[in-house]
XYZ file of C-alpha atoms in Angstrom:
639
model
C 9.423 -1.137 12.626
C 10.332 -2.222 16.237
C 8.970 -1.188 19.447
C 12.647 0.167 21.324
C 13.057 1.961 17.697
C 10.266 4.674 18.190
C 10.815 7.518 20.067
C 10.908 6.448 23.916
C 8.173 3.649 23.276
C 8.558 0.819 25.742
C 10.714 -2.100 24.839
C 8.643 -5.353 23.360
C 9.382 -8.409 22.111
C 10.721 -9.342 18.471
C 8.261 -9.011 16.199
C 6.342 -5.799 18.087
C 6.733 -2.111 17.009
C 5.471 1.001 17.727
C 5.011 4.173 15.438
C 5.992 7.680 15.293
C 5.045 10.532 13.093
C 7.285 13.540 12.881
C 4.946 16.578 13.570
C 3.408 18.161 10.504
C 5.514 21.083 9.070
C 4.110 24.208 6.807
C 5.775 24.790 3.448
C 7.372 27.992 2.466
C 6.650 29.308 -1.043
C 10.430 28.784 -1.826
C 9.355 25.151 -2.480
C 7.722 26.267 -5.571
C 11.113 26.893 -7.051
C 13.298 23.608 -8.312
C 16.439 22.972 -6.656
C 19.519 22.211 -8.406
C 21.770 19.587 -6.971
C 25.159 20.546 -6.919
C 26.988 17.664 -5.123
C 30.345 16.148 -6.952
C 30.598 12.991 -8.100
C 33.333 10.802 -9.761
C 32.605 8.419 -12.791
C 31.101 8.750 -16.229
C 27.698 9.794 -15.051
C 27.011 12.380 -12.518
C 24.458 12.054 -10.057
C 23.383 15.914 -9.963
C 19.975 16.374 -11.077
C 16.892 18.755 -10.513
C 14.529 18.760 -7.514
C 11.191 20.140 -8.010
C 8.031 20.169 -5.942
C 4.823 18.950 -7.992
C 2.690 21.735 -8.926
C -0.430 20.319 -7.043
C -0.156 18.873 -3.400
C -1.476 15.416 -2.458
C -5.107 15.744 -1.240
C -4.527 13.196 1.016
C -2.208 15.412 2.871
C 0.638 13.066 3.295
C 1.960 10.058 1.674
C 2.271 5.918 2.596
C 2.821 3.442 -0.013
C 3.172 4.684 -3.854
C 2.456 2.475 -6.535
C 3.049 3.080 -10.275
C 0.311 1.607 -12.173
C 0.716 -0.283 -15.634
C -1.435 2.974 -17.292
C 1.449 5.338 -16.239
C -0.647 6.786 -13.270
C 0.494 6.738 -9.540
C -1.870 5.518 -6.345
C -0.618 6.935 -3.432
C -2.023 5.875 0.187
C -2.733 8.294 2.436
C -0.468 8.934 5.576
C -0.920 6.428 8.951
C -3.243 3.798 9.239
C -5.879 4.417 6.408
C -7.694 3.100 3.473
C -7.564 6.031 1.508
C -5.819 6.356 -1.738
C -5.399 8.987 -4.556
C -4.196 8.840 -8.094
C -1.857 11.149 -9.926
C -2.216 11.316 -13.582
C 0.566 12.717 -15.529
C 0.045 15.772 -17.901
C -0.282 15.876 -21.914
C 3.827 15.546 -22.033
C 4.003 12.328 -19.882
C 5.310 14.363 -16.804
C 3.956 14.381 -13.198
C 4.887 17.934 -11.884
C 1.785 19.399 -13.461
C -0.150 15.958 -12.888
C -3.748 16.050 -11.399
C -4.947 14.381 -8.594
C -8.418 12.308 -8.476
C -9.596 10.038 -5.637
C -9.847 6.180 -6.061
C -12.015 3.733 -4.084
C -10.975 3.086 -0.582
C -9.525 -0.200 0.790
C -11.769 -2.393 2.583
C -9.490 -2.563 5.466
C -7.460 0.827 6.823
C -3.519 -0.443 6.941
C 0.085 0.777 7.857
C 3.166 -0.872 6.671
C 2.252 -3.971 4.491
C 3.173 -6.025 1.309
C 2.314 -4.863 -2.168
C 2.754 -5.916 -5.471
C 1.615 -4.865 -8.871
C 0.325 -7.916 -10.408
C 0.880 -8.829 -14.563
C -2.840 -8.297 -14.476
C -2.395 -4.563 -13.871
C -4.107 -5.360 -10.858
C -2.531 -4.375 -7.383
C -2.076 -6.896 -4.509
C -1.604 -5.653 -0.971
C -1.291 -7.983 2.063
C -1.027 -7.321 6.161
C -0.531 -4.198 7.821
C 1.256 -3.877 10.774
C -1.235 -1.501 12.228
C -5.139 -1.888 11.224
C -6.876 -2.418 14.143
C -9.460 -0.115 16.122
C -8.120 3.525 15.991
C -4.878 2.480 13.852
C -3.873 -0.284 16.766
C -1.016 -2.482 16.267
C -2.599 -5.941 15.131
C -0.194 -7.473 12.666
C -3.301 -8.348 10.129
C -3.430 -11.453 8.165
C -5.778 -10.209 5.366
C -5.418 -8.979 1.942
C -6.916 -7.499 -0.947
C -6.677 -6.650 -4.509
C -7.328 -3.413 -6.340
C -8.711 -3.239 -9.909
C -7.975 -0.142 -11.406
C -10.537 -0.695 -14.370
C -13.307 -1.289 -12.042
C -12.112 0.622 -9.582
C -12.727 -1.877 -6.699
C -10.852 -3.962 -3.884
C -11.763 -7.373 -3.568
C -10.651 -9.462 -0.496
C -8.576 -12.266 -0.808
C -8.064 -15.312 0.989
C -6.136 -14.784 4.234
C -2.713 -15.255 4.820
C -2.401 -18.801 6.328
C -1.120 -17.588 9.785
C -3.134 -15.662 12.431
C -0.249 -12.655 11.645
C 1.226 -11.255 8.722
C 1.912 -7.750 9.329
C 4.504 -5.883 7.329
C 6.740 -8.934 6.586
C 8.519 -8.938 2.851
C 6.844 -10.039 -0.365
C 8.322 -10.679 -4.220
C 6.454 -11.265 -7.252
C 8.457 -14.171 -8.465
C 8.603 -15.094 -12.531
C 6.184 -17.401 -12.086
C 3.367 -14.675 -11.264
C 3.246 -16.196 -7.500
C 4.025 -13.936 -4.626
C 6.745 -15.080 -2.106
C 5.775 -13.876 1.426
C 7.495 -14.333 4.675
C 6.342 -14.635 8.093
C 7.254 -12.844 10.983
C 7.380 -15.559 13.815
C 9.304 -18.337 12.464
C 11.109 -19.579 9.304
C 8.145 -20.757 7.322
C 7.833 -18.877 3.789
C 4.313 -19.222 1.759
C 3.605 -18.616 -1.883
C 0.234 -16.901 -3.224
C -1.268 -17.568 -6.487
C -3.562 -14.835 -7.738
C -4.721 -17.041 -10.460
C -6.504 -19.457 -8.171
C -6.634 -16.924 -4.587
C -4.786 -19.842 -2.769
C -2.016 -19.987 -0.627
C 0.838 -22.761 -0.475
C 3.443 -23.318 2.585
C 7.198 -23.455 0.683
C 10.405 -23.762 1.647
C 11.689 -22.998 5.491
C 14.248 -20.665 5.797
C 17.827 -21.969 7.064
C 19.086 -21.189 10.527
C 15.279 -20.702 11.924
C 15.610 -17.323 10.430
C 12.144 -15.281 10.274
C 11.633 -12.888 7.737
C 10.274 -9.946 9.890
C 12.116 -6.735 9.044
C 13.860 -8.281 6.001
C 14.893 -6.582 2.517
C 14.334 -8.952 -0.174
C 15.882 -8.770 -3.422
C 14.898 -10.504 -6.790
C 17.943 -11.562 -8.632
C 17.994 -12.294 -12.686
C 17.831 -16.172 -12.181
C 14.466 -15.658 -10.238
C 15.980 -16.385 -7.166
C 15.437 -14.247 -3.923
C 18.341 -12.639 -1.718
C 17.919 -12.014 1.790
C 20.087 -10.840 4.932
C 19.366 -13.009 7.670
C 18.264 -10.432 10.594
C 17.588 -12.790 13.210
C 20.263 -15.302 12.650
C 23.280 -13.116 12.260
C 25.458 -12.107 15.040
C 25.427 -8.498 16.101
C 29.219 -8.552 15.965
C 31.202 -10.252 13.432
C 30.221 -12.150 9.957
C 26.454 -12.061 9.476
C 24.355 -14.705 7.583
C 22.304 -14.867 4.223
C 20.437 -16.974 1.919
C 18.354 -17.504 -1.453
C 14.983 -18.544 -2.236
C 15.220 -21.036 -4.915
C 11.922 -21.465 -7.045
C 12.694 -24.243 -8.653
C 13.394 -26.191 -5.617
C 10.859 -24.493 -3.656
C 14.006 -24.268 -0.945
C 16.168 -21.429 0.809
C 20.235 -22.295 -0.198
C 22.865 -20.507 1.824
C 24.121 -17.151 0.229
C 27.456 -16.792 2.047
C 28.718 -14.860 5.019
C 28.094 -11.285 5.045
C 31.447 -9.274 6.224
C 30.119 -7.184 8.597
C 26.715 -6.661 10.756
C 23.782 -4.505 9.179
C 21.613 -4.265 12.326
C 21.346 -5.279 15.922
C 18.566 -5.447 18.762
C 19.806 -1.814 19.919
C 18.811 -0.490 16.408
C 15.784 -2.260 16.289
C 16.537 -5.361 13.782
C 15.804 -2.731 11.538
C 16.999 -2.852 7.693
C 17.710 -0.563 5.128
C 16.951 -0.380 1.155
C 18.769 -2.951 -1.233
C 18.825 -2.973 -5.043
C 20.378 -4.907 -7.898
C 23.066 -2.739 -9.953
C 23.901 -2.879 -13.503
C 26.829 -4.800 -12.901
C 24.713 -7.600 -11.245
C 26.127 -7.374 -7.827
C 23.442 -6.392 -5.006
C 23.814 -3.224 -2.711
C 22.647 -3.288 0.717
C 22.557 -0.768 3.237
C 22.271 -1.522 6.764
C 20.607 0.223 9.724
C 24.051 0.944 11.021
C 26.449 2.774 9.083
C 27.662 -0.418 7.029
C 26.831 -1.417 3.329
C 27.728 -4.975 1.508
C 27.922 -5.928 -1.631
C 26.874 -9.397 -2.958
C 28.090 -10.950 -5.916
C 25.564 -13.542 -7.213
C 27.991 -15.353 -9.948
C 30.454 -16.094 -6.890
C 27.877 -16.130 -3.908
C 30.187 -14.037 -2.088
C 29.833 -10.765 0.069
C 32.496 -7.733 0.303
C 32.182 -4.732 2.416
C 31.151 -1.715 0.854
C 31.426 1.941 1.667
C 30.739 3.386 5.146
C 28.339 6.366 5.718
C 29.311 8.750 8.680
C 29.606 7.328 12.089
C 26.064 7.378 13.612
C 24.217 7.240 10.483
C 22.097 4.474 9.021
C 19.020 3.392 7.318
C 16.936 2.065 9.690
C 13.956 1.797 7.459
C 14.325 4.380 4.519
C 13.422 4.654 1.103
C 16.007 4.295 -1.749
C 15.713 4.212 -5.668
C 17.747 3.056 -8.246
C 17.949 6.069 -11.002
C 18.138 5.391 -14.711
C 21.917 6.747 -14.483
C 22.838 3.996 -12.513
C 23.359 5.616 -9.169
C 21.242 4.456 -6.036
C 19.496 7.411 -4.167
C 18.797 6.765 -0.437
C 18.049 8.213 2.784
C 19.437 7.844 6.171
C 19.367 9.547 9.816
C 20.997 9.038 12.931
C 20.655 5.437 13.748
C 21.343 5.319 17.637
C 18.674 6.163 18.942
C 16.780 4.760 16.264
C 14.686 7.339 13.765
C 16.426 10.226 15.221
C 15.886 13.196 12.564
C 17.131 14.873 10.366
C 17.540 12.790 7.518
C 20.274 12.985 4.826
C 20.195 11.672 1.218
C 23.109 9.799 -0.099
C 24.258 8.992 -3.507
C 25.960 5.405 -4.203
C 27.993 5.289 -7.384
C 28.580 1.483 -8.541
C 31.335 2.308 -10.945
C 33.615 4.311 -8.100
C 32.082 2.036 -5.026
C 31.479 5.187 -3.087
C 28.578 6.729 -1.309
C 28.480 10.628 -1.117
C 26.376 13.087 0.609
C 23.386 14.152 -1.898
C 21.823 16.318 0.580
C 20.463 19.585 -1.088
C 20.701 23.108 0.974
C 17.488 25.274 1.856
C 13.985 23.935 1.132
C 14.839 20.400 0.378
C 16.903 19.950 3.522
C 13.597 21.382 5.213
C 11.792 18.633 3.746
C 13.802 15.658 4.690
C 14.151 17.055 8.282
C 12.165 14.022 9.612
C 13.167 10.513 10.482
C 14.073 8.455 7.103
C 11.073 5.998 7.746
C 8.229 8.372 7.083
C 9.541 8.761 3.415
C 8.945 6.927 0.114
C 10.449 6.629 -3.176
C 9.283 5.723 -6.337
C 10.613 5.506 -10.015
C 8.527 7.001 -12.974
C 8.358 6.288 -16.685
C 9.725 9.362 -17.721
C 13.034 8.622 -15.963
C 12.380 10.824 -13.025
C 11.719 9.730 -9.316
C 9.177 10.851 -6.552
C 10.060 11.113 -2.711
C 7.036 11.759 -0.585
C 6.726 12.241 3.239
C 4.011 11.202 5.705
C 4.235 14.759 7.111
C 3.118 16.711 4.029
C 0.816 16.611 0.730
C 3.958 18.078 -1.152
C 5.917 15.593 -2.883
C 8.969 16.467 -4.704
C 9.987 14.968 -8.225
C 13.797 14.384 -9.158
C 15.238 14.457 -12.540
C 18.747 13.240 -12.650
C 21.306 14.050 -15.155
C 22.900 11.435 -17.542
C 21.434 8.558 -19.590
C 21.150 5.198 -19.300
C 23.757 2.845 -21.044
C 21.969 1.895 -24.179
C 22.629 -2.069 -22.790
C 20.164 -1.206 -19.842
C 17.161 -0.340 -22.160
C 14.454 -2.591 -23.245
C 13.963 -3.113 -26.868
C 11.327 -3.589 -29.319
C 11.133 -6.523 -32.049
C 7.322 -6.167 -32.779
C 3.863 -4.993 -32.366
C 0.979 -6.746 -33.483
C -2.775 -6.451 -33.272
C -4.827 -8.466 -31.154
C -8.584 -10.005 -32.375
C -9.716 -8.270 -29.001
C -8.613 -5.052 -30.151
C -5.395 -5.041 -27.673
C -2.085 -5.235 -28.958
C 1.229 -7.627 -28.246
C 4.530 -5.687 -28.006
C 7.545 -8.267 -28.526
C 10.999 -7.245 -27.091
C 13.702 -7.825 -24.801
C 14.356 -6.609 -21.003
C 10.513 -5.670 -20.863
C 10.931 -5.650 -17.049
C 14.013 -3.719 -16.532
C 17.493 -4.508 -14.849
C 16.309 -4.094 -11.114
C 13.181 -3.611 -9.099
C 13.271 0.263 -9.059
C 12.777 1.403 -5.554
C 12.844 -0.094 -2.153
C 12.525 0.458 1.228
C 12.173 -2.985 2.828
C 9.451 -4.908 4.734
C 7.133 -2.074 5.526
C 6.796 -0.560 1.939
C 7.207 -2.535 -1.302
C 6.852 0.041 -4.518
C 8.792 -2.215 -7.229
C 8.407 -0.900 -10.839
C 10.249 -3.868 -13.146
C 7.336 -4.196 -15.521
C 6.598 -2.501 -18.932
C 4.868 0.535 -19.351
C 4.049 1.405 -23.263
C 4.531 5.094 -24.161
C 2.609 6.577 -27.196
C 3.627 9.809 -28.754
C 1.929 11.609 -31.085
C 2.982 13.681 -34.095
C 2.339 16.814 -32.042
C 4.244 15.958 -28.957
C 1.199 14.677 -26.661
C 2.203 11.583 -24.648
C -0.016 8.693 -23.171
C 0.904 5.645 -21.493
C -1.093 2.480 -22.369
C -2.251 0.192 -20.017
C -0.059 -3.076 -19.990
C -1.047 -6.694 -18.957
C 0.334 -10.052 -19.370
C 3.876 -9.483 -19.056
C 6.227 -11.686 -17.402
C 7.887 -10.760 -14.209
C 11.857 -10.738 -13.664
C 15.001 -8.387 -13.744
C 17.994 -8.360 -15.899
C 16.855 -10.800 -18.559
C 19.019 -9.933 -21.139
C 18.641 -11.193 -24.486
C 15.564 -13.102 -23.536
C 12.370 -12.446 -25.584
C 9.065 -11.808 -23.866
C 5.923 -10.113 -24.347
C 3.311 -7.784 -23.115
C -0.047 -6.776 -24.114
C -1.542 -3.084 -24.013
C -4.466 -1.379 -24.733
C -4.964 2.017 -26.208
C -5.861 4.602 -23.800
C -9.645 6.014 -23.880
C -10.065 8.964 -26.325
C -6.961 7.588 -28.386
C -6.969 8.991 -32.045
C -5.851 7.110 -34.774
C -2.848 7.861 -36.839
C 0.824 6.934 -36.438
C 2.564 7.117 -32.895
C 6.122 6.590 -31.678
C 5.803 3.725 -29.344
C 8.524 3.017 -26.592
C 8.293 0.442 -23.735
C 9.737 1.673 -20.423
C 10.986 -0.252 -17.383
C 12.050 1.681 -14.415
C 11.956 4.982 -16.114
C 14.487 3.302 -19.126
C 12.690 3.767 -22.439
C 13.777 1.413 -25.501
C 14.493 3.114 -28.843
C 10.892 4.458 -30.336
C 9.358 2.294 -33.267
C 6.938 3.897 -35.615
C 3.646 2.380 -35.576
C 0.056 3.030 -37.354
C -2.909 2.920 -34.867
C -5.426 3.864 -37.629
C -8.728 2.588 -37.912
C -8.933 -0.915 -39.617
C -12.296 -3.059 -40.830
C -11.568 -5.336 -37.825
C -12.328 -2.273 -35.562
C -16.213 -2.536 -36.217
C -18.676 -5.344 -35.987
C -21.662 -5.362 -37.705
C -24.929 -7.504 -37.357
C -28.357 -7.863 -38.637
C -30.889 -9.887 -36.638
C -34.939 -9.810 -36.257
C -34.960 -6.093 -38.285
C -32.234 -4.652 -36.397
C -28.882 -3.367 -37.683
C -26.062 -3.281 -34.850
C -22.842 -1.166 -35.514
C -20.264 -1.562 -32.475
C -16.710 0.410 -33.020
C -13.451 -0.387 -31.238
C -10.995 1.756 -29.269
C -9.431 3.255 -32.362
C -10.866 6.169 -34.450
C -13.242 4.832 -37.330
C -14.467 6.230 -40.493
C -17.672 4.647 -41.926
C -19.946 5.041 -44.738
C -23.363 2.936 -44.534
C -25.163 3.101 -47.842
C -28.518 1.223 -48.532
C -28.648 -0.179 -51.764
C -31.696 -1.959 -52.461
C -31.983 -4.835 -50.142
C -28.212 -4.958 -49.370
C -26.632 -2.376 -46.718
C -23.015 -1.715 -47.601
C -20.746 -0.567 -45.058
C -17.210 0.918 -46.132
C -14.053 1.844 -44.380
C -12.368 5.328 -44.826
C -10.037 3.676 -47.566
C -13.261 2.570 -49.273
C -12.885 -0.844 -47.919
C -15.753 -2.922 -47.782
C -16.515 -3.933 -43.981
C -19.435 -5.936 -44.478
C -22.104 -6.096 -47.120
C -25.239 -7.663 -45.841
C -28.073 -9.215 -47.917
C -31.458 -8.134 -45.906
C -32.995 -11.679 -46.161
C -36.099 -10.743 -43.981
C -35.930 -7.106 -44.903
C -39.126 -5.568 -43.514
C -41.861 -4.859 -45.837
C -42.090 -1.239 -44.508
C -38.496 -0.561 -46.195
C -37.733 0.548 -42.882
C -35.284 -1.326 -39.859
C -33.912 -0.429 -36.615
C -30.506 0.803 -36.408
C -28.409 0.644 -33.074
C -24.576 2.345 -33.285
C -22.138 2.659 -30.608
C -18.812 4.038 -31.910
C -16.698 3.636 -29.145
C -13.655 5.471 -28.139
C -11.410 7.687 -30.512
C -12.436 10.423 -32.816
C -15.047 8.645 -35.075
C -17.256 9.622 -38.136
C -20.159 7.487 -39.354
C -22.567 8.645 -42.437
C -25.713 7.163 -43.757
C -26.759 7.546 -47.561
C -30.398 6.877 -48.470
C -30.949 4.785 -45.321
C -34.514 4.459 -44.050
C -34.769 3.694 -40.218
C -37.824 3.589 -38.206
C -35.723 3.892 -34.993
C -31.800 5.027 -34.872
C -30.201 5.055 -31.619
C -26.513 6.218 -31.951
C -23.947 6.642 -29.056
C -21.030 8.674 -30.673
C -18.653 7.949 -27.178
C -15.631 9.581 -26.303
C -13.642 11.914 -28.831
C -14.583 14.409 -31.517
C -17.000 12.494 -33.396
C -19.187 13.180 -36.232
C -22.569 11.622 -37.596
C -23.858 12.580 -40.777
C -27.296 11.647 -42.583
C -27.937 12.011 -46.350
C -30.848 11.381 -48.819
C -32.440 9.486 -45.507
C -35.701 9.057 -43.863
C -35.915 8.368 -39.791
C -38.937 8.177 -38.272
C -37.054 8.524 -34.620
C -33.589 9.575 -34.046
C -32.059 9.323 -30.518
C -28.185 10.279 -30.396
C -25.889 11.014 -27.561
C -22.644 12.683 -28.433
C -21.021 11.439 -25.379
C -17.949 13.421 -24.567
C -15.800 15.494 -26.745
C -16.753 17.968 -29.506
C -19.173 16.670 -31.858
C -21.090 17.404 -35.068
C -24.231 16.342 -36.236
C -25.243 16.996 -40.143
C -28.449 16.007 -42.206
C -28.394 16.714 -45.989
C -32.012 16.355 -47.530
C -33.069 14.059 -44.684
C -36.232 13.804 -42.749
C -36.674 13.296 -39.169
C -39.869 12.641 -37.580
C -38.810 12.797 -33.583
C -35.309 13.948 -32.617
C -34.007 13.325 -29.289
C -30.365 15.006 -29.079
C -28.195 14.878 -25.611
C -24.711 16.051 -25.068
C -24.800 17.678 -28.484
C -24.080 21.422 -29.082
């Protein structure tokens, strides 16, 4: 965001920016009612849909960057230069309108306008910040950090090799490395999360700096960029692609119309890979263009109304194939109100999709303060830096089957996780787009589990291969069952950018491999896994028999050093799921049992316990004893 573009700020050299926030607006009660989008469209799929404000407002009071985690939750940065993030968790049906908010750890550095990517580890990478100085001062920070959702921690990473990074574009490559631009010259760099190291890679053509550019990942793994600073402001512009295999930038043809200018602050709008394989780029002026990767050529797209442009603005590729984006009056820059537009690639037309009433009031600010994010349920979020209210958009129509991921197999791993194998697991586009200031890609697999009663949970995914539009290429992703998942048969679907595969029935019932058992120095230790387990432990002379629910022997252990007292120490941690464990004729000196999350049951029959320490954990638990003697009983978290 450039200085001469924000209200009446004084002009500054290229690479300098200024910030403006529209004044806060109070929200009328009518916003609690869903709004129908009544625009008309030609083509096989209409873009009309339903706008509904979330039932619970964002407690941060406004939205900066929004990121979809691989467990289906959404983290939302607060407004302005801040280190604060909030988490939105969907409801039991997998929807977000009635989702709940919670806090997560704060970043080590307050940032505004920075690069961000969700990594195959499930962690979140952020780099830079146009504003992260004292009191939010502009300083083009070169520091970065990574958020671990499991540990709920932010960890600093090695700083960007140059003294400034700011708000330059970044893209996660199929190699797992992150391509990063540089705002002062044509150098570009790769960050490797595995080694926490930076490497300089190919330099851009025509001495083009990366500042303000919108980058698009292509199916062949290359990255497309319109040259902002080496393109003439009238006549044909320039474009280039980064090719990872040669670590070089190559020419991507002449662009038929200019997309920005000094008068427009050298800003740029959103861009997306379309279902037909072309790229659609929105300019800061009223021009749009289309790039054909197969011919390396550009054509002019439909124009926005005169004076309108996306001078930093959000856009999102919807599951129905339409691209929705915001624009405002671009001369002078960032002049509110914003308008909502829909691009239909089947007819190559742009239509005004602005909704009358409450929604129009919501988008009455300049376009740069808004953010879009594609959700696993096929909806889209639209947030604003001005208010804690976030809108949910449910588009009509259904994706073509050729766009959907597929599942060929699901297998269980020795560590208790699962591997899902299939095709198109990372989607046919990157999802949402904005430009260099905010990156909210969702081209990674989300695994949805639907129980027989309709309850939906999203499993945390890891170890997927980045990419877009991978077609018939078979890849895999690992996932872990959510905490408290009850064993049983589920309908499993894998989702990328809101487009779900056909569901596959899979049974997650407990199996002997879910339980580990060991006996050492007079102590028996039983540890459960993430599934629901049902165990029976029976003492038979000098042997201990441990059986699963189906009678399968999990472990039969001869007590080689059986205590002369006839008693031993028992340690049990059942782990997640709804578990049940029964002890028959077991004589224990000290038993310590943790039932863990879920509705659990522990029972002793014909047993003798000198001391029993039992912790019910979370959930509704039951403890039963029949013909059993207990000396000292220390319960906690039990009814």
